[in-house]
Short mmCIF file of C-alpha atoms in Angstrom, two decimals:
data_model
loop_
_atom_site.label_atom_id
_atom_site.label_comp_id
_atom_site.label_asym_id
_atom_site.label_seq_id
_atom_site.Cartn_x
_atom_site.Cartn_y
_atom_site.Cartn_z
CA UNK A 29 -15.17 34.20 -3.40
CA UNK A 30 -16.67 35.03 -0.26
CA UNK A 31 -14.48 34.28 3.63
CA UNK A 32 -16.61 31.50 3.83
CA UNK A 33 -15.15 29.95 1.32
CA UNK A 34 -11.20 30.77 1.73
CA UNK A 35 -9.03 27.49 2.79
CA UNK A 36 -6.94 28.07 5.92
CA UNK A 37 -3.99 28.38 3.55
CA UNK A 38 -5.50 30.90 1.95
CA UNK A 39 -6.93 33.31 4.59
CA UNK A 40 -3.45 33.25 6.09
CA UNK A 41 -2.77 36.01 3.67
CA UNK A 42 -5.94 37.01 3.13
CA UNK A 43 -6.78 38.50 6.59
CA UNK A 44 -3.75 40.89 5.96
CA UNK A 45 -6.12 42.07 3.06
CA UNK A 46 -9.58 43.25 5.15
CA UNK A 47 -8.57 47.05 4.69
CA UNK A 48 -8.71 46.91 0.99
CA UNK A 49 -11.26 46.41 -1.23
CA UNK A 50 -10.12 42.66 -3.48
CA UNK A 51 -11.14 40.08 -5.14
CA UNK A 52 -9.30 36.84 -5.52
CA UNK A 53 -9.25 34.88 -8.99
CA UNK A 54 -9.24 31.22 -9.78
CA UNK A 55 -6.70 30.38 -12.10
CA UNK A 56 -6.38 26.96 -12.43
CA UNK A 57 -4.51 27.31 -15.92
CA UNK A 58 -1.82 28.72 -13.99
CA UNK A 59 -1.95 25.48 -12.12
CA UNK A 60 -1.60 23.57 -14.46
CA UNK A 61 0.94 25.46 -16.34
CA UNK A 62 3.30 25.21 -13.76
CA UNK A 63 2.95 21.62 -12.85
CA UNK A 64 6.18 19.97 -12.80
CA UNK A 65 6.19 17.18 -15.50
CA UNK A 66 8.57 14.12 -15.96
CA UNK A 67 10.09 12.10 -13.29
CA UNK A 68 9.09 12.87 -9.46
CA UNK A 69 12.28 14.05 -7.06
CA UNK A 70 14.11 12.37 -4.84
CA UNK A 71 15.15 8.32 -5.03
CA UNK A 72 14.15 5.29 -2.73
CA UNK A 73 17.13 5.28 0.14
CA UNK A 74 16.36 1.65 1.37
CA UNK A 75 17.88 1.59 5.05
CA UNK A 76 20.71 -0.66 4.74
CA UNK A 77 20.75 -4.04 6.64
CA UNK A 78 23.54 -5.83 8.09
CA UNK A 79 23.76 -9.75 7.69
CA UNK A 80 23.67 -10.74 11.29
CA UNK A 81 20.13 -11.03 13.27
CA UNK A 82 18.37 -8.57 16.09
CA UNK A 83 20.41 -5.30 14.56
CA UNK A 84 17.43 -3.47 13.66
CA UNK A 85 13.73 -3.90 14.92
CA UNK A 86 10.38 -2.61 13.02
CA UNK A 87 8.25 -2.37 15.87
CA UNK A 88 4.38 -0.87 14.94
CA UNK A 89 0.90 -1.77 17.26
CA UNK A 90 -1.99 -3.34 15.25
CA UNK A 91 -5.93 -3.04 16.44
CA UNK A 92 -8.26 -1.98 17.78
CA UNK A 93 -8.82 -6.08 18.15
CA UNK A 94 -12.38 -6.73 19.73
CA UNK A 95 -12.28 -6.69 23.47
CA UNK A 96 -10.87 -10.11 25.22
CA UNK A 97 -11.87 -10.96 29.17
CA UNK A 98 -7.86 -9.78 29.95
CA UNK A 99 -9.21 -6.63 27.99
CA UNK A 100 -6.06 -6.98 25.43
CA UNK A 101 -7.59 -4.69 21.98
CA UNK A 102 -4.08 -4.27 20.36
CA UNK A 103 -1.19 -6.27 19.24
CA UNK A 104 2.56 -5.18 19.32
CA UNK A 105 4.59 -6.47 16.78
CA UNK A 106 8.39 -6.22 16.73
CA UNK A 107 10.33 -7.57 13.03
CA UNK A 108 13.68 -8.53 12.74
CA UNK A 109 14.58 -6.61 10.13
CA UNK A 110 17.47 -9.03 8.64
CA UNK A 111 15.99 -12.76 9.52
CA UNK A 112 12.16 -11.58 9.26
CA UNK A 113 11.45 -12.89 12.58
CA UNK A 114 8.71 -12.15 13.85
CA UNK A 115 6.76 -11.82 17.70
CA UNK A 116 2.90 -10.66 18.57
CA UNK A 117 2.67 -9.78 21.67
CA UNK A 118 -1.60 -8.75 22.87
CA UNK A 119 -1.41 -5.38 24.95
CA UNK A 120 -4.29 -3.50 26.62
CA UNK A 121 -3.31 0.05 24.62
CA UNK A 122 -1.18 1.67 21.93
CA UNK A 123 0.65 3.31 24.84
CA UNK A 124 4.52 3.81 24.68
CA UNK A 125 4.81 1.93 28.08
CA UNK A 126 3.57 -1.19 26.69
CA UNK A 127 5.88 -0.52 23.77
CA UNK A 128 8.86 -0.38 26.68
CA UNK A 129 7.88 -2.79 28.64
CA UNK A 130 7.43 -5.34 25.62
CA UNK A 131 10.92 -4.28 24.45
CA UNK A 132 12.03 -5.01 27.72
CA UNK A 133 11.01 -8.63 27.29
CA UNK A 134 12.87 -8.64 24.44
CA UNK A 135 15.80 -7.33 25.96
CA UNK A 136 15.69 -10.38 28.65
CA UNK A 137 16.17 -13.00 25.61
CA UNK A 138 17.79 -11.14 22.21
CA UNK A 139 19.45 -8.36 24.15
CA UNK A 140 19.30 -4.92 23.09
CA UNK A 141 19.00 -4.05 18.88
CA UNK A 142 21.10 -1.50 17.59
CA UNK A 143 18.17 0.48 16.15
CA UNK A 144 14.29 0.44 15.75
CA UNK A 145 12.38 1.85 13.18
CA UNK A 146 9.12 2.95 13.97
CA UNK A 147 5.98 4.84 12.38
CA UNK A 148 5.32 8.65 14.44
CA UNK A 149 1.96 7.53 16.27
CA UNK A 150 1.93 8.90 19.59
CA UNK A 151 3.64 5.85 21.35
CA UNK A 152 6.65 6.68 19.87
CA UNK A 153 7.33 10.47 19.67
CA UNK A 154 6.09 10.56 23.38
CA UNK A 155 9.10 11.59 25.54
CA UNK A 156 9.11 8.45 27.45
CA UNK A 157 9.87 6.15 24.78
CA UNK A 158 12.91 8.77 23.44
CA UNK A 159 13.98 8.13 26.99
CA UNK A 160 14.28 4.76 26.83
CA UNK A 161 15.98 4.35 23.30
CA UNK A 162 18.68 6.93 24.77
CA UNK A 163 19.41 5.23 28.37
CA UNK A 164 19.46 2.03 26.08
CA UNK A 165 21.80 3.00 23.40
CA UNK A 166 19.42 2.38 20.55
CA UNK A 167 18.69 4.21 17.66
CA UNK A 168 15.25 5.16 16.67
CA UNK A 169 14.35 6.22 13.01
CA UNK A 170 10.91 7.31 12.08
CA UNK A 171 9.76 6.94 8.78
CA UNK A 172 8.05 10.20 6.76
CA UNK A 173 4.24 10.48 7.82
CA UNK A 174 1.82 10.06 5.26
CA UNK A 175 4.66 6.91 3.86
CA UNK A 176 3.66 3.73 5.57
CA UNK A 177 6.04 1.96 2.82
CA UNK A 178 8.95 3.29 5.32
CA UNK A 179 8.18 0.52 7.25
CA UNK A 180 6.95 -1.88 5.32
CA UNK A 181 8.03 -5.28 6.86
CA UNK A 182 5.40 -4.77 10.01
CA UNK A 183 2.60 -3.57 7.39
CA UNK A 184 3.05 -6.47 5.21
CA UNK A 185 2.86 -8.79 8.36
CA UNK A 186 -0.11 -6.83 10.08
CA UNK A 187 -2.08 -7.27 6.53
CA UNK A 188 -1.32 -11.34 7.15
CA UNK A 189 -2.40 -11.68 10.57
CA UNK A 190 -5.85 -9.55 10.97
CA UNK A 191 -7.61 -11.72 7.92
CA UNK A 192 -6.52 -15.52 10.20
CA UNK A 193 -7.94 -13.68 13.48
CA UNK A 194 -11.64 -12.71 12.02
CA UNK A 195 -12.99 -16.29 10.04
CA UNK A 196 -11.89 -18.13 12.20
CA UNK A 197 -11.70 -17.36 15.68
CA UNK A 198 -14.10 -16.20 18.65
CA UNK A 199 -14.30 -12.62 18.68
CA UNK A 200 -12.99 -12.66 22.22
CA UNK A 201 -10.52 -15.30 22.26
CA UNK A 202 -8.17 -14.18 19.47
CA UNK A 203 -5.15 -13.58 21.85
CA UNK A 204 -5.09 -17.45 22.12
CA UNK A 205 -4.05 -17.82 18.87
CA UNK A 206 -1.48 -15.43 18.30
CA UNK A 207 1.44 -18.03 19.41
CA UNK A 208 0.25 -20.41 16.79
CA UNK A 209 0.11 -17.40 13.96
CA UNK A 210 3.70 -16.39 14.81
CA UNK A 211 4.89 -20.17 15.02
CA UNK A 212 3.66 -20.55 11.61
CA UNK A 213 5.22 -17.65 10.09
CA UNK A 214 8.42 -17.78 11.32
CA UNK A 215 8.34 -21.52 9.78
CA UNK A 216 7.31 -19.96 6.78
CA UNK A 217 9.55 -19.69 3.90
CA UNK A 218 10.16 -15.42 3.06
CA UNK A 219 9.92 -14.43 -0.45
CA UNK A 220 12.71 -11.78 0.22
CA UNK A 221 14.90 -13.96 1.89
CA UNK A 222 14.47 -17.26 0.55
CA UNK A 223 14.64 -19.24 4.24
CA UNK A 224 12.45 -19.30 6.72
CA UNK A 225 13.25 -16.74 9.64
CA UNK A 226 13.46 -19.48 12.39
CA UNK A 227 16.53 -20.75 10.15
CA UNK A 228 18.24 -17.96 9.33
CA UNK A 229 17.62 -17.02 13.14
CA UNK A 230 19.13 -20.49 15.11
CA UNK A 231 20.53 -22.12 12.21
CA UNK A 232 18.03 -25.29 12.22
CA UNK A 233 14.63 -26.18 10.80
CA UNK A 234 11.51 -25.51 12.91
CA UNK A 235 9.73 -28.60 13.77
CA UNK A 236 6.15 -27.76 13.60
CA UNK A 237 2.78 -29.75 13.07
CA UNK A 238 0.43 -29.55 10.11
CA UNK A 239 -1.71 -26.99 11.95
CA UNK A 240 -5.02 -25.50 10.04
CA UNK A 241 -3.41 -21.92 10.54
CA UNK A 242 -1.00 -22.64 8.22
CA UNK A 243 -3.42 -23.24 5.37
CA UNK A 244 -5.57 -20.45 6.50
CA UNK A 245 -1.89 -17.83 6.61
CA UNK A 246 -1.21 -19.76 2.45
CA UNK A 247 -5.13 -19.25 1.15
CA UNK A 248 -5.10 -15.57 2.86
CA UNK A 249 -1.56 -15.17 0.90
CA UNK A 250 -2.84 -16.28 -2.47
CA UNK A 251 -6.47 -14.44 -1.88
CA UNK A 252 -3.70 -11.28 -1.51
CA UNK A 253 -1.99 -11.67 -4.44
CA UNK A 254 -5.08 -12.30 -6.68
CA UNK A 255 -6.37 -9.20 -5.30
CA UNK A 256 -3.52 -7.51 -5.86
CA UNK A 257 -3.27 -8.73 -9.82
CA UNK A 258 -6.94 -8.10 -10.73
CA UNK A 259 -6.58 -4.80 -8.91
CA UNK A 260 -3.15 -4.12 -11.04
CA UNK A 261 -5.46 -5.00 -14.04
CA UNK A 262 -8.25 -3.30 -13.79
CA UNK A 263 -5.81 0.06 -12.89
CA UNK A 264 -4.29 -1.19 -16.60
CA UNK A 265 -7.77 -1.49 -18.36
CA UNK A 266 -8.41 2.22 -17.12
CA UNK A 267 -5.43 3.38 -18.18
CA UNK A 268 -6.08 1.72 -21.81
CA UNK A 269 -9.29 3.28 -22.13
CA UNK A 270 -8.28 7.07 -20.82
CA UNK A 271 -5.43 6.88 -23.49
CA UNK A 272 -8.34 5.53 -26.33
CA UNK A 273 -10.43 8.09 -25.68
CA UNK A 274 -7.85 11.16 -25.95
CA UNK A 275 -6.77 9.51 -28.63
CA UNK A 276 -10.44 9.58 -30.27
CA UNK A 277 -10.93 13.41 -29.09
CA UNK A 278 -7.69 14.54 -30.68
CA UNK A 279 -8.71 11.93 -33.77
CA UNK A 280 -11.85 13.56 -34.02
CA UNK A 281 -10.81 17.72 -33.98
CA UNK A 282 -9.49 17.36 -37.32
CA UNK A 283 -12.30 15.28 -39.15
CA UNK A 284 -16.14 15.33 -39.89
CA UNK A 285 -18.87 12.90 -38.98
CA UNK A 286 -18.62 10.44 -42.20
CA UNK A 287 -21.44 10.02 -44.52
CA UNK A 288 -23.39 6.98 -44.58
CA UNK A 289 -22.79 4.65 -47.54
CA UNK A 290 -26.06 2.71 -47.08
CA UNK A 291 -27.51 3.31 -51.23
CA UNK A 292 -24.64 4.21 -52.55
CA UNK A 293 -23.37 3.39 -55.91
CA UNK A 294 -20.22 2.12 -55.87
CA UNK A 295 -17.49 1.07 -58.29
CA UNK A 296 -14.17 -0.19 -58.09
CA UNK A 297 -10.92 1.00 -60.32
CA UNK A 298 -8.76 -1.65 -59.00
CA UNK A 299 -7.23 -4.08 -62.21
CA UNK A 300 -7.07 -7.19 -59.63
CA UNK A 301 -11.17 -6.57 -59.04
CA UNK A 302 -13.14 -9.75 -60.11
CA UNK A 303 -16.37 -7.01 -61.04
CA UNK A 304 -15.93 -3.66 -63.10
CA UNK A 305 -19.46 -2.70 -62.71
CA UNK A 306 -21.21 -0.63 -60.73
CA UNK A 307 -22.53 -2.13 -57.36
CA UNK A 308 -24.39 -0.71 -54.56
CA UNK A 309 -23.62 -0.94 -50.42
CA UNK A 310 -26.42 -2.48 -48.94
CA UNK A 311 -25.66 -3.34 -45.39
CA UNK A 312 -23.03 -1.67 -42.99
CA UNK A 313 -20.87 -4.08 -41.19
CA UNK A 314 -19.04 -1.46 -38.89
CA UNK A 315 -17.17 1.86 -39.07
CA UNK A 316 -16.01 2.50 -42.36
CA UNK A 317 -16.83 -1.31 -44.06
CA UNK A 318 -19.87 -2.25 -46.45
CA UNK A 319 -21.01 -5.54 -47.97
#
């Protein structure tokens, strides 16, 4: 292996080695040897929610969006993290003064949360943003990196609203409809919940009109979930046919190609036969059968 071809990881130790004349082996058995089999470490610590509303917020941006004339590109979302209620508000940047200054207009209305929960983009490990959780008396979490499932309420509601924004509206008027998209998903019925977050929010029913958004919000739900079944399947059919074919390879070590029985002369010893003379295979059916 020539220096080239060392991985930072490696030529960490490998620089301490110029003096001396080396040479590094592959060994991928060893690799493989001491893989850790069975079940993977460490259990699923779901952050625990209290049953009143605005305690904890998952707050994430969304975009780029295409450019709009008030040059808004992303959109900040903030998720109650007990009622499912949800707000969009269009910003110019990811930046973690919009983040502040949209909390702040939360503040005006809902009051301070007791914690937010946030991904570690730049918005929110920036100094400025600790500041204002601190002076505020909120508590921010930030999931693992590399684990968007750690906050998975704001990805499940960012993979609803891009698909309404692209069919059907102007590439530069999108920010128009973003009232309408969060109207009709906080009068939407959660699966988790089993209420829509407008009612579990202000104890009442939303009264809404039959909008077009809200078919567009059910088709894009059902397009998910069929996508998310045939992709489960197909993931199932490969994992059929990996296990048939080691199966075949290990089936095969121990035996020898068969020999064809095409001319053969064949008789049968069985007492329960209806013939007891000799017959011949003329045509092979499949593997192992003859007329």
């Amino acid at each position: 292996m020539s220096k080239t071809q060392l991985t930072p990881k490696i030529a960490r130790w490998a620089l301490f080695l110029e003096d001396f004349n080396y040479e590094i082996v592959h060994r991928p058995e060893c690799i493989l040897y001491n893989k850790k089999h069975g079940k993977g470490e460490g259990f699923l610590n779901p952050i625990p929610k209290d049953n009143v509303p605005l305690n904890t917020y998952h707050i994430d941006f969304v975009g780029p969006l295409p450019s709009t004339n008030k040059r808004y590109q992303h959109i900040f979302t903030v998720v109650d993290a007990f009622t499912k209620f949800t707000w969009f508000y269009p910003v110019k940047s990811p930046s973690a003064q919009e983040a502040i200054d949209k909390l702040k207009l939360q503040q005006t209305i809902f009051c301070n949360p007791s914690r937010i929960l946030t991904d570690r983009g730049s918005a929110f490990t920036a100094n400025e943003f600790d500041t204002y959780c601190s002076e505020e008396g909120i508590q921010h979490l930030k999931i693992t990196t590399g684990i968007p499932r750690g906050n998975g309420q704001i990805e499940w509601m960012h993979r609803i609203l891009i698909p309404v924004f692209y069919p059907s509206c102007p590439t530069t008027k999108w920010f128009k409809h973003v009232p309408t998209v969060q109207r009709v998903i906080n009068s939407s019925i959660s699966r988790s919940t089993k209420y829509t977050p407008f009612e579990l929010m202000l104890g009442t029913k939303m009264k809404n009109k039959d909008i077009k958004v809200n078919e567009v919000l059910h088709e894009e739900y059902l397009n998910y979930m069929m996508h998310e079944r045939d992709e489960m399947r197909n993931d199932a059919k490969k994992n059929i046919l990996k296990v048939q074919e080691e199966n075949r390879r290990n089936y095969d070590k121990k035996r020898k190609k068969s020999t064809p029985l095409q001319g053969w002369r064949l008789r049968c010893d069985s007492a329960n036969t209806v013939w007891d003379w000799p017959q011949a295979a003329t045509k092979i059916l499949r593997t192992l059968r003859s007329d």
